[in-house]
């Protein structure tokens, strides 16, 4: 339902950088995300989306990275994502930094990415 999608506030992570960092050359930048454990083997679709000012058609984000992972039961896993280009753009144009949205949906649509610990879940 498109209407519900537009009205739903995205769960986003916002990164603030000091003025000292803004003048540095970015050689490497990786975002590490933790994926909750699964009970059965599943395929997970990870999406990292950059939030932007809403466009005329209602678009509020652009894709940064997408990947497909196969997860087996057991402990959760850490996954790294290359965000060098995003960081370079943010440092050149700080006003464009509206944050990112992280999604890691399993085959049933459950989000496995831990951005904020849920009740009873330890923080990382």
Short mmCIF file of C-alpha atoms in Angstrom, two decimals:
data_model
loop_
_atom_site.label_atom_id
_atom_site.label_comp_id
_atom_site.label_asym_id
_atom_site.label_seq_id
_atom_site.Cartn_x
_atom_site.Cartn_y
_atom_site.Cartn_z
CA UNK A 1 0.00 0.00 0.00
CA UNK A 2 1.75 3.13 -1.26
CA UNK A 3 -0.19 5.47 1.04
CA UNK A 4 0.87 3.55 4.14
CA UNK A 5 4.45 3.55 2.90
CA UNK A 6 4.46 7.33 2.48
CA UNK A 7 2.88 7.96 5.89
CA UNK A 8 5.21 5.57 7.72
CA UNK A 9 8.19 7.32 9.26
CA UNK A 10 11.41 5.56 8.23
CA UNK A 11 13.64 4.07 10.91
CA UNK A 12 16.82 5.93 10.11
CA UNK A 13 20.32 6.26 11.42
CA UNK A 14 21.80 9.73 11.38
CA UNK A 15 25.54 10.35 11.34
CA UNK A 16 26.99 13.71 12.37
CA UNK A 17 30.55 14.62 11.48
CA UNK A 18 32.76 17.21 13.11
CA UNK A 19 34.23 20.03 11.03
CA UNK A 20 37.70 18.44 11.49
CA UNK A 21 36.60 15.33 9.61
CA UNK A 22 35.05 17.30 6.76
CA UNK A 23 38.47 18.35 5.44
CA UNK A 24 39.96 14.85 5.40
CA UNK A 25 40.29 12.66 2.33
CA UNK A 26 38.18 9.50 2.61
CA UNK A 27 40.25 6.43 1.78
CA UNK A 28 37.85 3.78 3.07
CA UNK A 29 34.45 3.81 4.77
CA UNK A 30 32.49 0.77 5.88
CA UNK A 31 29.19 0.52 7.68
CA UNK A 32 28.84 -2.60 9.84
CA UNK A 33 25.35 -3.83 10.60
CA UNK A 34 24.32 -6.64 12.92
CA UNK A 35 21.68 -9.12 11.74
CA UNK A 36 19.59 -10.96 14.34
CA UNK A 37 19.87 -14.77 14.44
CA UNK A 38 17.39 -16.83 12.42
CA UNK A 39 15.65 -20.06 13.44
CA UNK A 40 15.59 -21.64 9.97
CA UNK A 41 17.79 -21.20 6.89
CA UNK A 42 16.64 -18.08 5.07
CA UNK A 43 17.63 -15.57 2.41
CA UNK A 44 18.00 -12.00 3.63
CA UNK A 45 17.75 -8.95 1.39
CA UNK A 46 19.82 -6.09 2.79
CA UNK A 47 19.15 -2.54 1.62
CA UNK A 48 20.94 0.65 2.61
CA UNK A 49 18.97 3.72 1.53
CA UNK A 50 20.07 7.35 1.67
CA UNK A 51 17.32 9.70 2.80
CA UNK A 52 16.83 12.74 0.58
CA UNK A 53 14.51 15.74 0.51
CA UNK A 54 11.16 14.52 -0.87
CA UNK A 55 10.92 14.82 -4.64
CA UNK A 56 7.78 15.80 -6.57
CA UNK A 57 6.83 12.15 -7.03
CA UNK A 58 7.11 11.51 -3.27
CA UNK A 59 10.48 9.70 -3.44
CA UNK A 60 12.31 10.15 -0.12
CA UNK A 61 15.39 7.98 -0.61
CA UNK A 62 17.90 6.62 -3.09
CA UNK A 63 19.54 3.22 -2.95
CA UNK A 64 23.14 3.00 -1.79
CA UNK A 65 23.70 -0.76 -1.66
CA UNK A 66 21.61 -3.91 -1.94
CA UNK A 67 22.77 -7.43 -1.31
CA UNK A 68 21.34 -10.88 -0.85
CA UNK A 69 22.64 -13.11 1.95
CA UNK A 70 21.93 -16.71 2.88
CA UNK A 71 21.70 -17.11 6.66
CA UNK A 72 21.72 -20.33 8.65
CA UNK A 73 20.37 -20.86 12.18
CA UNK A 74 22.76 -19.97 14.97
CA UNK A 75 24.19 -16.68 16.14
CA UNK A 76 23.56 -13.37 14.45
CA UNK A 77 26.09 -12.06 11.97
CA UNK A 78 27.92 -8.82 11.24
CA UNK A 79 27.82 -7.59 7.65
CA UNK A 80 29.89 -4.73 6.25
CA UNK A 81 28.75 -2.38 3.51
CA UNK A 82 31.01 -0.05 1.53
CA UNK A 83 29.81 3.54 2.07
CA UNK A 84 32.87 5.44 0.84
CA UNK A 85 31.05 7.32 -1.95
CA UNK A 86 28.16 8.28 0.35
CA UNK A 87 30.54 9.62 2.97
CA UNK A 88 32.54 11.58 0.38
CA UNK A 89 29.32 13.20 -0.86
CA UNK A 90 28.19 14.01 2.68
CA UNK A 91 31.49 15.70 3.47
CA UNK A 92 31.35 17.76 0.23
CA UNK A 93 27.70 18.72 0.84
CA UNK A 94 26.90 18.39 4.57
CA UNK A 95 23.35 19.65 4.02
CA UNK A 96 22.61 16.50 1.99
CA UNK A 97 23.18 14.31 5.07
CA UNK A 98 19.64 13.43 6.13
CA UNK A 99 20.69 9.98 7.35
CA UNK A 100 20.28 6.47 6.01
CA UNK A 101 17.70 3.75 6.39
CA UNK A 102 18.86 0.17 6.95
CA UNK A 103 16.64 -2.78 6.04
CA UNK A 104 17.48 -6.48 6.19
CA UNK A 105 14.30 -8.38 5.37
CA UNK A 106 14.04 -12.15 5.51
CA UNK A 107 11.74 -14.19 3.24
CA UNK A 108 8.78 -13.44 5.58
CA UNK A 109 9.39 -9.70 5.65
CA UNK A 110 10.91 -9.61 9.17
CA UNK A 111 13.60 -6.99 9.58
CA UNK A 112 16.74 -8.60 11.02
CA UNK A 113 18.91 -5.47 11.17
CA UNK A 114 19.51 -4.20 14.68
CA UNK A 115 19.43 -0.41 14.58
CA UNK A 116 17.89 -0.06 18.06
CA UNK A 117 17.69 -2.99 20.50
CA UNK A 118 14.16 -4.30 21.02
CA UNK A 119 12.76 -4.97 24.52
CA UNK A 120 14.73 -7.81 26.10
CA UNK A 121 17.46 -7.56 23.47
CA UNK A 122 20.92 -6.51 24.54
CA UNK A 123 22.51 -3.51 22.89
CA UNK A 124 25.55 -4.07 20.74
#
